[in-house]
PDB file of C-alpha atoms and ligand atoms in Angstrom:
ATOM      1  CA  UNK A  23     110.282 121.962  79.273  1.00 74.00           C
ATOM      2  CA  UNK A  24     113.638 120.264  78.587  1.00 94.00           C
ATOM      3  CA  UNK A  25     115.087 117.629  81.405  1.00 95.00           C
ATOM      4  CA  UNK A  26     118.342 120.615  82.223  1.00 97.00           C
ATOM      5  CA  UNK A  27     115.386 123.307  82.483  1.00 97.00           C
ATOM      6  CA  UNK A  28     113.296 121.233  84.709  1.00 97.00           C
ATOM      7  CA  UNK A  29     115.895 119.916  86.739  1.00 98.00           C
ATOM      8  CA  UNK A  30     117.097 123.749  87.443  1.00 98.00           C
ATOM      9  CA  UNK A  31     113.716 125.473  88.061  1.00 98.00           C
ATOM     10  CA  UNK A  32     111.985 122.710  90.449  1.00 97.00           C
ATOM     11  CA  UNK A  33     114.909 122.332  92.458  1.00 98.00           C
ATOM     12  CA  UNK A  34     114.746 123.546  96.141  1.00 98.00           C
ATOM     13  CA  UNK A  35     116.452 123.593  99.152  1.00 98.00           C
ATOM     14  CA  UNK A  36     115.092 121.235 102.065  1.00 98.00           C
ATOM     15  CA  UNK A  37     114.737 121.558 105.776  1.00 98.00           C
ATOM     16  CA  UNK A  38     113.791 118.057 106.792  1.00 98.00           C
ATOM     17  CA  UNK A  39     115.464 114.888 105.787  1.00 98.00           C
ATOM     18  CA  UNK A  40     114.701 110.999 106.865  1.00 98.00           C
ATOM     19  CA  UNK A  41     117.591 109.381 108.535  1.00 95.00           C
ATOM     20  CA  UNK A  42     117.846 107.049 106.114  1.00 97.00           C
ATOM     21  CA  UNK A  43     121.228 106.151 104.388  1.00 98.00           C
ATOM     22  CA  UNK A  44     122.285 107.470 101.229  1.00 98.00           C
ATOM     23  CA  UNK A  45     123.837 105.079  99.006  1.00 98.00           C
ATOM     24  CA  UNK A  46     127.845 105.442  98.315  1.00 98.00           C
ATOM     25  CA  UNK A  47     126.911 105.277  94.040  1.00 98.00           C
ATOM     26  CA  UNK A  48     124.669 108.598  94.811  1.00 98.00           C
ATOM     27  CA  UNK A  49     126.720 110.541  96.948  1.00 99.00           C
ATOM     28  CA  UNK A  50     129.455 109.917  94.082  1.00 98.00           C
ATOM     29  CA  UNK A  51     127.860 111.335  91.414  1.00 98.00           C
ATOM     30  CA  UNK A  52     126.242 114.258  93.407  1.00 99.00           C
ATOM     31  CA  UNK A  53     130.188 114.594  94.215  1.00 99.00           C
ATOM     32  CA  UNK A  54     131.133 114.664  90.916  1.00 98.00           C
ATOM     33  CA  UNK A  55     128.975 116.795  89.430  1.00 98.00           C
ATOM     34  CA  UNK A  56     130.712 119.065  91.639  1.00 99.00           C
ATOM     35  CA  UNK A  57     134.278 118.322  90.366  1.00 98.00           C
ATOM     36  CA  UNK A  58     133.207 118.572  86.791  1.00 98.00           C
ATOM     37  CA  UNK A  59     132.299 122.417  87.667  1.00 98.00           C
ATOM     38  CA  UNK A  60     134.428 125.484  85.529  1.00 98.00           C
ATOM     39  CA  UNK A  61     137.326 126.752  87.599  1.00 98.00           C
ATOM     40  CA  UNK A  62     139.069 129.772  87.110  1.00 98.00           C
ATOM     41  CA  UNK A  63     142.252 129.637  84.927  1.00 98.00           C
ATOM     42  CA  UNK A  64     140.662 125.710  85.112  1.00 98.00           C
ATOM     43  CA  UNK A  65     142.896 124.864  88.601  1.00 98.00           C
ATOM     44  CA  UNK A  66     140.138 122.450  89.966  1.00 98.00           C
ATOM     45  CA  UNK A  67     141.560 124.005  93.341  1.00 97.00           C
ATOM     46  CA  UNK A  68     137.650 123.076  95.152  1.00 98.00           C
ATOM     47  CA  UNK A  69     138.321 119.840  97.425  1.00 98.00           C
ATOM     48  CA  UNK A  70     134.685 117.935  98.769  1.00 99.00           C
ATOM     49  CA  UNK A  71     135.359 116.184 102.273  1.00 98.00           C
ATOM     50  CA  UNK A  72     132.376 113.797 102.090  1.00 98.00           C
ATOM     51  CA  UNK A  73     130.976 113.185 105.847  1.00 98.00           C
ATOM     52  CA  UNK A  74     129.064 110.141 105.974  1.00 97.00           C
ATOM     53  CA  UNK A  75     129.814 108.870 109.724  1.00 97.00           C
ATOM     54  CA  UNK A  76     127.153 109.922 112.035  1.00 98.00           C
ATOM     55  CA  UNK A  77     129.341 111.266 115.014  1.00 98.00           C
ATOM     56  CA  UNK A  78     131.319 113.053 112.973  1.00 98.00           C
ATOM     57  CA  UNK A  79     128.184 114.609 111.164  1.00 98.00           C
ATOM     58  CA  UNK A  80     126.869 115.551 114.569  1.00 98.00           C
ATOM     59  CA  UNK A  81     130.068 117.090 115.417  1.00 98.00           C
ATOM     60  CA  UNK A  82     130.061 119.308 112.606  1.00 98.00           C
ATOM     61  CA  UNK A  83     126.695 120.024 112.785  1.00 98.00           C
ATOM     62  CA  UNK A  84     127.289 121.137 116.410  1.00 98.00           C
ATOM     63  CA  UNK A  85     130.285 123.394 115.643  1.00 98.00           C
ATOM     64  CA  UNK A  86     127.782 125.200 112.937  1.00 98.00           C
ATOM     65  CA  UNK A  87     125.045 125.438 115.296  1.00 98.00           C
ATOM     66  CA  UNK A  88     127.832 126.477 117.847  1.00 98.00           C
ATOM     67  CA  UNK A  89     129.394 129.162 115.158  1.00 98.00           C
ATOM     68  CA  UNK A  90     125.263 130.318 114.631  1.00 98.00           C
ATOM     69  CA  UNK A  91     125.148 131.000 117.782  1.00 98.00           C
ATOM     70  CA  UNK A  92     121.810 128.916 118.303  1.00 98.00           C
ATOM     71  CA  UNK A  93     120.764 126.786 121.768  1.00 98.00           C
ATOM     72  CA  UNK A  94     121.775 123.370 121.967  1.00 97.00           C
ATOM     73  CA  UNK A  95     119.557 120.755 120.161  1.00 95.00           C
ATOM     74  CA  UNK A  96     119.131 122.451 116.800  1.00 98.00           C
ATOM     75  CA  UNK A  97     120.834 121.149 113.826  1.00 98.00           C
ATOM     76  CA  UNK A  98     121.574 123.007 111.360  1.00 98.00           C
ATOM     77  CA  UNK A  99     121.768 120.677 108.589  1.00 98.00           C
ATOM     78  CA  UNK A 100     117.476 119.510 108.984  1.00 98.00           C
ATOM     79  CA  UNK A 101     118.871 115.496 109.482  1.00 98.00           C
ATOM     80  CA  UNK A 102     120.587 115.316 106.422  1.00 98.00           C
ATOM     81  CA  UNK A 103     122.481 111.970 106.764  1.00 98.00           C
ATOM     82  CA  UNK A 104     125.321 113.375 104.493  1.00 98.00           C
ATOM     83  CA  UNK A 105     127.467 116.726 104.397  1.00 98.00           C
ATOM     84  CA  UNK A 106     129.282 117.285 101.218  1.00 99.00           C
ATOM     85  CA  UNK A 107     132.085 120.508 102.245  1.00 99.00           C
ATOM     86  CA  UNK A 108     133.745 122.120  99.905  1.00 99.00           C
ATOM     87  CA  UNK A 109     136.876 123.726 100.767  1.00 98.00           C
ATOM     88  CA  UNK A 110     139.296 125.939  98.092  1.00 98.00           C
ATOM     89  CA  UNK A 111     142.897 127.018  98.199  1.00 98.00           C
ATOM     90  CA  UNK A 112     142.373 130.525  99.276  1.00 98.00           C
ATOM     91  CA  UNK A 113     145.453 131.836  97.416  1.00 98.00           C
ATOM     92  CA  UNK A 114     143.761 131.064  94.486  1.00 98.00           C
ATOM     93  CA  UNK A 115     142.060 134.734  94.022  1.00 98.00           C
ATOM     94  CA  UNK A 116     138.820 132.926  92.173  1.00 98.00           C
ATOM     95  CA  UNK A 117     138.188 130.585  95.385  1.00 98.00           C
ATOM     96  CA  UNK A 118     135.397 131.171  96.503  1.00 98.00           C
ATOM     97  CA  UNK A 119     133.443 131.502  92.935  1.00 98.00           C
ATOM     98  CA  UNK A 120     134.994 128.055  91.624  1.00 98.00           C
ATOM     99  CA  UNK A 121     133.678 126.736  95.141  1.00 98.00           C
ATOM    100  CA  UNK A 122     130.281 128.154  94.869  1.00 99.00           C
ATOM    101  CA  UNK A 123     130.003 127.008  91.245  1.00 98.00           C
ATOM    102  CA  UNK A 124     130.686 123.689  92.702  1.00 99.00           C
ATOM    103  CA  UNK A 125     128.330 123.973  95.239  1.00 99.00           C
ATOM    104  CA  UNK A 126     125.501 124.527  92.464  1.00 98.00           C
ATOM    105  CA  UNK A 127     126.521 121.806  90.382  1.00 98.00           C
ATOM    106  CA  UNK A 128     125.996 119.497  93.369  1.00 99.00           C
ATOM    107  CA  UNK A 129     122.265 120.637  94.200  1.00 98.00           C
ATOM    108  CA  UNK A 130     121.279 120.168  90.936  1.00 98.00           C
ATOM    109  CA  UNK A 131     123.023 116.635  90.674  1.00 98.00           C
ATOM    110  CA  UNK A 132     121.400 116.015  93.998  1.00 98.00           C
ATOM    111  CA  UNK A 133     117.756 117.055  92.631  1.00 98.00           C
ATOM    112  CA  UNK A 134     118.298 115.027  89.840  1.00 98.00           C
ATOM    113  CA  UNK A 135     118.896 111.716  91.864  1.00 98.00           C
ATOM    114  CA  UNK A 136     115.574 112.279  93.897  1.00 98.00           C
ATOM    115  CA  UNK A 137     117.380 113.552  96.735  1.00 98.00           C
ATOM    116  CA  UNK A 138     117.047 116.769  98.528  1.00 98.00           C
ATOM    117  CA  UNK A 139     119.614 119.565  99.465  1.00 99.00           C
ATOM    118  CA  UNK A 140     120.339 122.396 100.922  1.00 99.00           C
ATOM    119  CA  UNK A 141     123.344 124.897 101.307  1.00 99.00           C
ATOM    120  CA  UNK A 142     124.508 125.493 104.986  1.00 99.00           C
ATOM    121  CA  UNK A 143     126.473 128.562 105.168  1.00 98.00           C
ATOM    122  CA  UNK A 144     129.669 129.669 108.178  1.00 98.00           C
ATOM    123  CA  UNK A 145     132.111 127.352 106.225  1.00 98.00           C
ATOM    124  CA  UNK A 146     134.359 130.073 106.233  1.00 98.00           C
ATOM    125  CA  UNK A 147     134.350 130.105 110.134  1.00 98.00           C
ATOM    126  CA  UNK A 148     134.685 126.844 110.359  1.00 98.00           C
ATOM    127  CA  UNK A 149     137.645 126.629 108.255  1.00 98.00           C
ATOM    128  CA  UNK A 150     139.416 129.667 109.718  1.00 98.00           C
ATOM    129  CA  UNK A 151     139.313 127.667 113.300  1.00 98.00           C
ATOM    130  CA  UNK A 152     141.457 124.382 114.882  1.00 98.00           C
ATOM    131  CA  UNK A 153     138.038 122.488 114.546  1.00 98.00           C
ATOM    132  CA  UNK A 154     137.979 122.895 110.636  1.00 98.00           C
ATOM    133  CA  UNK A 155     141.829 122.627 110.092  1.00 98.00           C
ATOM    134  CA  UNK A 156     141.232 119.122 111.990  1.00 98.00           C
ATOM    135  CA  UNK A 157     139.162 118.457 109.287  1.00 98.00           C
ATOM    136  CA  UNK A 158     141.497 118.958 106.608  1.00 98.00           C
ATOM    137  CA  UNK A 159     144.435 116.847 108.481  1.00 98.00           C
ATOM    138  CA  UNK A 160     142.080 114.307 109.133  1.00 98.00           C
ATOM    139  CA  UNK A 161     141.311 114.481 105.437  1.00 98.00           C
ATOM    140  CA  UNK A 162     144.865 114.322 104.639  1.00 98.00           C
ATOM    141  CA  UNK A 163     144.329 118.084 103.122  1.00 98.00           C
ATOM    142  CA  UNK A 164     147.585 119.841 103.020  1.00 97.00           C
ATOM    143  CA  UNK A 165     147.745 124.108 102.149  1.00 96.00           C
ATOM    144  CA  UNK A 166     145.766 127.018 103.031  1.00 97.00           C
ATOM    145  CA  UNK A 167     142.116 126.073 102.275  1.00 98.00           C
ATOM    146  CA  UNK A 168     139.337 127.860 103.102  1.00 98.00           C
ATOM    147  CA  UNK A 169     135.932 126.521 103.667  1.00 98.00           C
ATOM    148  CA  UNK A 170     132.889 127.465 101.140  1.00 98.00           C
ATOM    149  CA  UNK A 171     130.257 125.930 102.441  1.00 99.00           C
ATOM    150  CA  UNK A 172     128.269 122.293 103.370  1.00 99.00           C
ATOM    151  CA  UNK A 173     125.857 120.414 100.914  1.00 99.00           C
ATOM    152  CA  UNK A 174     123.692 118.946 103.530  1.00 99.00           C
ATOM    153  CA  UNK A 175     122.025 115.526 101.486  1.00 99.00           C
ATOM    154  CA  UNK A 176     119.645 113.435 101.962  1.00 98.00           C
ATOM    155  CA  UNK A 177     116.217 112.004 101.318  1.00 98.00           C
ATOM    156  CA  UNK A 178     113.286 114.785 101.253  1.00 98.00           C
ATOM    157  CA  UNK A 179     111.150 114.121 104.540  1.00 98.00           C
ATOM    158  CA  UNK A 180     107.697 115.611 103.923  1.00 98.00           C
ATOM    159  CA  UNK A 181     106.501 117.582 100.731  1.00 97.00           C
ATOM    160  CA  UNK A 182     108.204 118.960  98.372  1.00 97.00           C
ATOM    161  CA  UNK A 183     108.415 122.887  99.060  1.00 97.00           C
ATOM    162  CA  UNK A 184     106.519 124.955  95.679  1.00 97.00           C
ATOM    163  CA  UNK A 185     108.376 126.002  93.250  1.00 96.00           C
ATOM    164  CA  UNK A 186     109.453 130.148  94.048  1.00 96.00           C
ATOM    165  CA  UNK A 187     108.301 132.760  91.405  1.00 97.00           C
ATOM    166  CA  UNK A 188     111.466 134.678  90.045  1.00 98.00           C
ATOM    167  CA  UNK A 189     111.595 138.652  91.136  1.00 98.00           C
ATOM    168  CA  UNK A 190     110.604 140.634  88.346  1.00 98.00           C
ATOM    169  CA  UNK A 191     113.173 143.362  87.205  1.00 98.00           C
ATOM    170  CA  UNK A 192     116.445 141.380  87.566  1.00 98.00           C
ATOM    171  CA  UNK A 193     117.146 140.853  83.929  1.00 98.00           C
ATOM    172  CA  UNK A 194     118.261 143.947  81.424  1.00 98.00           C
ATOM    173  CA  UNK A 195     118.841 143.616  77.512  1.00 98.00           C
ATOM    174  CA  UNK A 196     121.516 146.165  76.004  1.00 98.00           C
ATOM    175  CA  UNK A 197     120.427 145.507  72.728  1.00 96.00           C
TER     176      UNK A 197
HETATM  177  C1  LIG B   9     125.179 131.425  99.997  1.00 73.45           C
HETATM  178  C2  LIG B   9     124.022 130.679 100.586  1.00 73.45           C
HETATM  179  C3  LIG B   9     123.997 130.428 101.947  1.00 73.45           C
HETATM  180  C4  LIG B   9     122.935 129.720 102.504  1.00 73.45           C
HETATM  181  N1  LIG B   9     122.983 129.377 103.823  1.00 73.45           N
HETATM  182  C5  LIG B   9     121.967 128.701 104.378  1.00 73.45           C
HETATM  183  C6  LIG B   9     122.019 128.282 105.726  1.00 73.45           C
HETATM  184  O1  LIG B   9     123.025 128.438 106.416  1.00 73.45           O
HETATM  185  N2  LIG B   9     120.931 127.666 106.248  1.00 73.45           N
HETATM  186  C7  LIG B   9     119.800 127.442 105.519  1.00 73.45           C
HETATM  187  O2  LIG B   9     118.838 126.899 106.064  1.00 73.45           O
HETATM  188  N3  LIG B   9     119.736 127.775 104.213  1.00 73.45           N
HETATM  189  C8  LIG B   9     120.787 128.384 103.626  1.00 73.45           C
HETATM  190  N4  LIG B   9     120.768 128.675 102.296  1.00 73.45           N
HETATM  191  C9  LIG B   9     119.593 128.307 101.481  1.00 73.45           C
HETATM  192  C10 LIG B   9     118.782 129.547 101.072  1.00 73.45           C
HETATM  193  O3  LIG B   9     118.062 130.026 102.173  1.00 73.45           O
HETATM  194  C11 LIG B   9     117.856 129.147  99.907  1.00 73.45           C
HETATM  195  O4  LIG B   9     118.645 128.820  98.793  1.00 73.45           O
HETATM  196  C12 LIG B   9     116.927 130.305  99.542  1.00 73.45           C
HETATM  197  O5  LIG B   9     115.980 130.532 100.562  1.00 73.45           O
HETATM  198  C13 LIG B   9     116.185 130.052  98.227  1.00 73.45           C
HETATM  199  O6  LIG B   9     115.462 128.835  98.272  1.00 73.45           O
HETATM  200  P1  LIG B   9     115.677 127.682  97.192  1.00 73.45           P
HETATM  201  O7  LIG B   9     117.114 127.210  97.304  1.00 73.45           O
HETATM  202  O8  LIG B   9     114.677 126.630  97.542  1.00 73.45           O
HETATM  203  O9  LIG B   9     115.427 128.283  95.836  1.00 73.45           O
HETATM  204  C14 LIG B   9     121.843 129.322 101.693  1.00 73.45           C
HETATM  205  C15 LIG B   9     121.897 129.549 100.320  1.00 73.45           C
HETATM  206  C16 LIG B   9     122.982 130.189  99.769  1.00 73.45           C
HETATM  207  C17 LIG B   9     123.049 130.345  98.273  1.00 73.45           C
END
């Protein structure tokens, strides 16, 4: 198996991280892997807000929890010490696909490091509210951007989940 094909079908997502710190070097590369994604019309319009500071990573992990609608306590982001979001002009019709593609490139950056990740969804609902367009401003962010999703990152706590068979009957040859 080649490094790519590895890399691709041994990564998983993770639901427990240790606390500790990510390095700045890492988190830049995971990052941009990300901005070195295709874009339609090639517009680069994805943005990554990188949350590193703790009470602002519990404050956004609350708000998700909050927009879950789950009891006080959990967080949805497993401990990850780092939340990669990536936001997209939404007047830009191909959003939400140059986001996700993003969002891919990063987890398999991420898996490549050593270091785990895991999508958390209800960006959207974050963005669409005063808590996520604080974000943006506090970001400096200017326009109508809509949120994709988080990159939750950090180091894998625990073992490494086993590799998922594919579903059988998902691939079809016109030859
Ligand atoms: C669009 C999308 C949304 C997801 N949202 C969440 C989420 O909010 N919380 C979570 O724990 N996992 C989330 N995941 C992770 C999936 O559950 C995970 O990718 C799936 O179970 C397959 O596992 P794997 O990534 O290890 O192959 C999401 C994944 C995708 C692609």
């Amino acid at each position: 198996m080649d490094e790519l094909e590895k890399i691709i079908t041994e990564r998983r997502s993770i639901r427990s991280f240790k606390d500790t710190p990510v390095p700045r070097e890492l988190i830049d590369k995971i990052i941009n892997a990300g901005l070195f994604a295709a874009s339609g019309r090639g517009l680069q319009v994805p943005k990554i807000i990188a949350v590193t500071n703790k009470e602002l990573r519990d404050a956004v992990s609350d708000e998700n929890r909050r927009i879950g609608g789950w009891n006080e306590g959990f967080d949805p982001f497993y401990g990850a010490p780092v939340i990669l979001i990536v936001v997209a002009d939404s007047t830009v019709p191909t959003a939400v696909y140059d986001g996700s593609l993003t969002m891919g490139n990063m987890m398999l950056m991420a898996h490549d490091l050593g270091l785990g990740s895991i999508w958390i969804h209800r960006a959207k609902e974050e963005f669409d509210s005063e808590f996520g367009k604080n974000l943006l401003r506090k970001a400096g962010i200017e326009g109508d951007f809509e949120g994709i999703a988080h990159l939750a990152v950090g180091y894998t706590k625990g073992d490494y989940p086993a590799v998922i068979p594919r579903n059988d009957g998902r691939v079809f040859y016109l030859d």
